PDB file of C-alpha atoms in Angstrom:
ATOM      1  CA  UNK A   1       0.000   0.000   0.000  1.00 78.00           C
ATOM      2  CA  UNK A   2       2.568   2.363   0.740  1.00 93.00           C
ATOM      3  CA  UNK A   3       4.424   2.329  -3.093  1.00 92.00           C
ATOM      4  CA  UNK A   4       1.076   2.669  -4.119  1.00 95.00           C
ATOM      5  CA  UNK A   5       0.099   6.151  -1.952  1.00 96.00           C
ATOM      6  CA  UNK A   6       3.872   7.044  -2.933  1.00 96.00           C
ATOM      7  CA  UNK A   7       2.983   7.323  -6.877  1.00 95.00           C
ATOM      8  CA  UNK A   8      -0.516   8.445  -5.859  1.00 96.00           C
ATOM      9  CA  UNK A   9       0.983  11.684  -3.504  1.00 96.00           C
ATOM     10  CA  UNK A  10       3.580  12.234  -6.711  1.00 96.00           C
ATOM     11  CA  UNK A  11       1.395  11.819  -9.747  1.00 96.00           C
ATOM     12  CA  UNK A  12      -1.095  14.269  -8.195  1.00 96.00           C
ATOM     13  CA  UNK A  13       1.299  17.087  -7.086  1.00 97.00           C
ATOM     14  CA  UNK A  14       2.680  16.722 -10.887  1.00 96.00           C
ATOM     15  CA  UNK A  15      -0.469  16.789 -11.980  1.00 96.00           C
ATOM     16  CA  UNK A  16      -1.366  19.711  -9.962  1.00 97.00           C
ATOM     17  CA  UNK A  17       1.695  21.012 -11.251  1.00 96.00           C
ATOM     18  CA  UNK A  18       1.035  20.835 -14.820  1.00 95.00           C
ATOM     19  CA  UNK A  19      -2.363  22.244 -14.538  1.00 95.00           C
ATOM     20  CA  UNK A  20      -1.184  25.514 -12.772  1.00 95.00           C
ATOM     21  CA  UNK A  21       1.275  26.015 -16.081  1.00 93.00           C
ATOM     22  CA  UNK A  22      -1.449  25.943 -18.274  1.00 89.00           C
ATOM     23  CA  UNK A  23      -3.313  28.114 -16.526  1.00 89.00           C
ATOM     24  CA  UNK A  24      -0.167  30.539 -15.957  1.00 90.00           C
ATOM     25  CA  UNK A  25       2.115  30.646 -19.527  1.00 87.00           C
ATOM     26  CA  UNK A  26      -0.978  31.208 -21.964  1.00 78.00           C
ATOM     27  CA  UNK A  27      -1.970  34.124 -19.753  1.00 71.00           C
ATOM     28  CA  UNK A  28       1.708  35.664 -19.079  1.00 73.00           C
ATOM     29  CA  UNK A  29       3.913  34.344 -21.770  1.00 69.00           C
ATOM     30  CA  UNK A  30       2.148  34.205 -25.230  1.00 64.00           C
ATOM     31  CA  UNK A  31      -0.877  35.037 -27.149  1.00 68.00           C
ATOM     32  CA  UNK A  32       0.237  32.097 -29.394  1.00 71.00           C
ATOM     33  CA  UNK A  33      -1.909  29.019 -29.537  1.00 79.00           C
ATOM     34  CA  UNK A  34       1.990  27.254 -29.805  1.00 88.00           C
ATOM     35  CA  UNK A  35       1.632  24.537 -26.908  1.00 91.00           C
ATOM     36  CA  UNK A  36       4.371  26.162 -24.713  1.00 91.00           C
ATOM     37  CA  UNK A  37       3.181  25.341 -21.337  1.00 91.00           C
ATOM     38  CA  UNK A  38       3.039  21.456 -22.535  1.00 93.00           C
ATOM     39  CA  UNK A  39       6.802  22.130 -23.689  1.00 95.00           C
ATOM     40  CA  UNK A  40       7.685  23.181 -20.169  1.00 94.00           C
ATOM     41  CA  UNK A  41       6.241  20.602 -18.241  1.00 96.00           C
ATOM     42  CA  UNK A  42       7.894  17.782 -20.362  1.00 96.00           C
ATOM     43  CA  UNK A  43      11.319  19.978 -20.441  1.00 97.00           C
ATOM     44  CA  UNK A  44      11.022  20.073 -16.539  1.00 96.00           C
ATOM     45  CA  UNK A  45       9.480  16.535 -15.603  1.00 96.00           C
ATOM     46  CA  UNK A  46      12.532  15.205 -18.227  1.00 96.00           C
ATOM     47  CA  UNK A  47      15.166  17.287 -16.402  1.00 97.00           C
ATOM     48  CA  UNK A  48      13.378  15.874 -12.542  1.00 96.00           C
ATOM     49  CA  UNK A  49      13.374  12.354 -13.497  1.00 95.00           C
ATOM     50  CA  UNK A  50      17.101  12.654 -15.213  1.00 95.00           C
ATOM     51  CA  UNK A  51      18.491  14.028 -11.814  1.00 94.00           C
ATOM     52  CA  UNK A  52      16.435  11.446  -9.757  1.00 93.00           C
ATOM     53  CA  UNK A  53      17.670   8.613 -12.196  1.00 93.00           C
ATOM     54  CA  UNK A  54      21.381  10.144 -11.479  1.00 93.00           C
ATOM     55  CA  UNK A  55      21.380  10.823  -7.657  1.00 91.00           C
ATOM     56  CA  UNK A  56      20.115   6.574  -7.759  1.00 90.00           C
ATOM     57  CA  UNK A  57      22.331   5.200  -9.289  1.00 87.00           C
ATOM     58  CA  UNK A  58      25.315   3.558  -7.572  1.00 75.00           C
ATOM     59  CA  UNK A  59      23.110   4.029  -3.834  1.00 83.00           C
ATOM     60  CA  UNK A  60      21.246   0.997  -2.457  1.00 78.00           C
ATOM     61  CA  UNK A  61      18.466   3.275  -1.500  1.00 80.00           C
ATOM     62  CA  UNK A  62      16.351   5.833  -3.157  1.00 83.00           C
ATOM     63  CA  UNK A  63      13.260   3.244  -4.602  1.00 87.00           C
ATOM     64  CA  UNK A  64      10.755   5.375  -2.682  1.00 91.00           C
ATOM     65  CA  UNK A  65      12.253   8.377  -4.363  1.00 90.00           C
ATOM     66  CA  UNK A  66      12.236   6.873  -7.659  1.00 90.00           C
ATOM     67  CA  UNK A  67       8.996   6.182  -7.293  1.00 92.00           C
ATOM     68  CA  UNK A  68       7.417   9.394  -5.408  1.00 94.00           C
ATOM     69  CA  UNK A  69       8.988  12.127  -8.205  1.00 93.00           C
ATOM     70  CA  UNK A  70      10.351   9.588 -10.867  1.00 91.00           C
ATOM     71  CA  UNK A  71       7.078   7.730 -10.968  1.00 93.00           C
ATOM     72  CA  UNK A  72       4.306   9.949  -9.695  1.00 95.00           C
ATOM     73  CA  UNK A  73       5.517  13.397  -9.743  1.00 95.00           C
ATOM     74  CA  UNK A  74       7.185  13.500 -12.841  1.00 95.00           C
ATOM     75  CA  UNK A  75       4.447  11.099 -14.602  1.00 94.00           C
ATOM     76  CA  UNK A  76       2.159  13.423 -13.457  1.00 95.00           C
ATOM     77  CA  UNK A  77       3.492  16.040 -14.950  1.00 95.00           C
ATOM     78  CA  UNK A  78       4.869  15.360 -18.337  1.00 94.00           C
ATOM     79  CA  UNK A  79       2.149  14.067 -20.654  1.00 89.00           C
ATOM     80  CA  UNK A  80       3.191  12.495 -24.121  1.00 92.00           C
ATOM     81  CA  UNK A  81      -0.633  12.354 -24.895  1.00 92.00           C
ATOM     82  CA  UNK A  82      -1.115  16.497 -24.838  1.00 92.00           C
ATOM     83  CA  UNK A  83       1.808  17.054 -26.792  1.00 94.00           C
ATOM     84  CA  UNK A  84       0.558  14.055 -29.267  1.00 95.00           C
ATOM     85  CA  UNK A  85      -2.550  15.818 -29.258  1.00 93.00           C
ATOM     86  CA  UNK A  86      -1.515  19.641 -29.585  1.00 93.00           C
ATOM     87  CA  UNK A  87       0.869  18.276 -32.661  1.00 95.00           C
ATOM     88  CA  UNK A  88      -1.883  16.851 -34.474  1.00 95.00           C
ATOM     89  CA  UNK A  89      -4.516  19.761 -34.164  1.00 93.00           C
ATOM     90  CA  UNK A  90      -1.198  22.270 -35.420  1.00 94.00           C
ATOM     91  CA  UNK A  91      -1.487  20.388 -38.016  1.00 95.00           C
ATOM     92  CA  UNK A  92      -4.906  19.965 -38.575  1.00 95.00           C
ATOM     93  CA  UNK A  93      -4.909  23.543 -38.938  1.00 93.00           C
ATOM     94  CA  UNK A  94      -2.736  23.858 -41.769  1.00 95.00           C
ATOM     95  CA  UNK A  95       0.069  25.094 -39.134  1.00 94.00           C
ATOM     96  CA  UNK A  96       3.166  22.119 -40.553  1.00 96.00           C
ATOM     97  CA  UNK A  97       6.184  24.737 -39.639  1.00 96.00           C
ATOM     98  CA  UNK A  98       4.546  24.661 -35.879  1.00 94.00           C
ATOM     99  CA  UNK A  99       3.902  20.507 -35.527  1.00 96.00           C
ATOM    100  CA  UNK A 100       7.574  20.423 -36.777  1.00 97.00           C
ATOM    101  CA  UNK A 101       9.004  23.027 -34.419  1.00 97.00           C
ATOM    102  CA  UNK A 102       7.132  21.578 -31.725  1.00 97.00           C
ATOM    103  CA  UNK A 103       8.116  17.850 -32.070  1.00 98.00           C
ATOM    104  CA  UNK A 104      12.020  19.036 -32.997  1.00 98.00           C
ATOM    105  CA  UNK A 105      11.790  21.267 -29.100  1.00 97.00           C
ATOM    106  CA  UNK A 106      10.144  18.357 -27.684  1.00 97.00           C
ATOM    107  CA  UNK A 107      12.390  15.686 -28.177  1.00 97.00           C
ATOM    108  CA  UNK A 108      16.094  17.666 -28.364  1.00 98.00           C
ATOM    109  CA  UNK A 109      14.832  19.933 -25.548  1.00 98.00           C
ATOM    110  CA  UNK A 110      13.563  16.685 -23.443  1.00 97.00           C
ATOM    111  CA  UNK A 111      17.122  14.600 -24.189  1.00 97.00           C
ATOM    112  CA  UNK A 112      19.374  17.562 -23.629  1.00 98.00           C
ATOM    113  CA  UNK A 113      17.527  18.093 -20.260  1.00 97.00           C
ATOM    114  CA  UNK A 114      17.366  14.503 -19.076  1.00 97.00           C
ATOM    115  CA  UNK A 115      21.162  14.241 -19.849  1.00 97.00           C
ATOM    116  CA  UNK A 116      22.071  17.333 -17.614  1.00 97.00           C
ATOM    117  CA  UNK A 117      19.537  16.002 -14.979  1.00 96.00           C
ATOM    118  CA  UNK A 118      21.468  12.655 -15.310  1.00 95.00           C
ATOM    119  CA  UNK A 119      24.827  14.528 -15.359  1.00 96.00           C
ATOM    120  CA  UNK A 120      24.050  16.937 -11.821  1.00 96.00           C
ATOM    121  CA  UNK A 121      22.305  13.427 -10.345  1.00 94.00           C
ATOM    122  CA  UNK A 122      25.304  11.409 -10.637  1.00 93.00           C
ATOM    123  CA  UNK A 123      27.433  14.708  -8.845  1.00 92.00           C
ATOM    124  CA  UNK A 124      25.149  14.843  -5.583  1.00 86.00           C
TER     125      UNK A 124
END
């Protein structure tokens, strides 16, 4: 029961999390309909879960860590299915340079900030 409430407690701060972004970049950032706040969260949750992933490995402890932020908190807040989604209506309206621009930020934004999270992990 307790792994369970662990990913429960995570996964709805995260989710928590993500919601307040949406609510916050559209209003303060940009009047584009570009899908920045889902950018953020999966840039952030990426860079979380590469840090967690780093400070584990090599320790014998850390699984209810792993699975607090790596699990809940950071599956919580990333979400493959909005930026699937925000992609396909870009292009649905006739927006291709946007779909493109937002799948190339996605994934070399995502890799380049679980690699530092990684990189700072394995430090602490």
């Amino acid at each position: 029961m307790k792994v369970w409430m662990l990913v429960f407690v995570g996964g709805g701060a995260g989710s928590l999390l993500r919601y307040l972004t949406g609510r916050i970049i559209p209003a303060t950032l940009t009047p584009s309909p570009f899908p920045l706040a889902i950018l953020t969260v999966n840039v952030l949750a990426s860079l979380v879960l590469g840090l967690v992933t780093g400070w584990i490995m090599g320790r014998t402890t850390g699984e209810e860590t792993r699975l607090l932020i790596g699990v809940g908190f950071c599956g919580g807040l990333s979400t493959f299915s909005s930026f699937s989604n925000d992609t396909l209506l870009l292009l649905q309206n006739g927006r291709t340079g946007a779909a493109l621009l937002n799948v190339g930020l996605n994934v070399s934004l995502c890799l380049l900030a679980s690699a530092g999270g990684l990189s700072l992990g394995q430090r602490l």
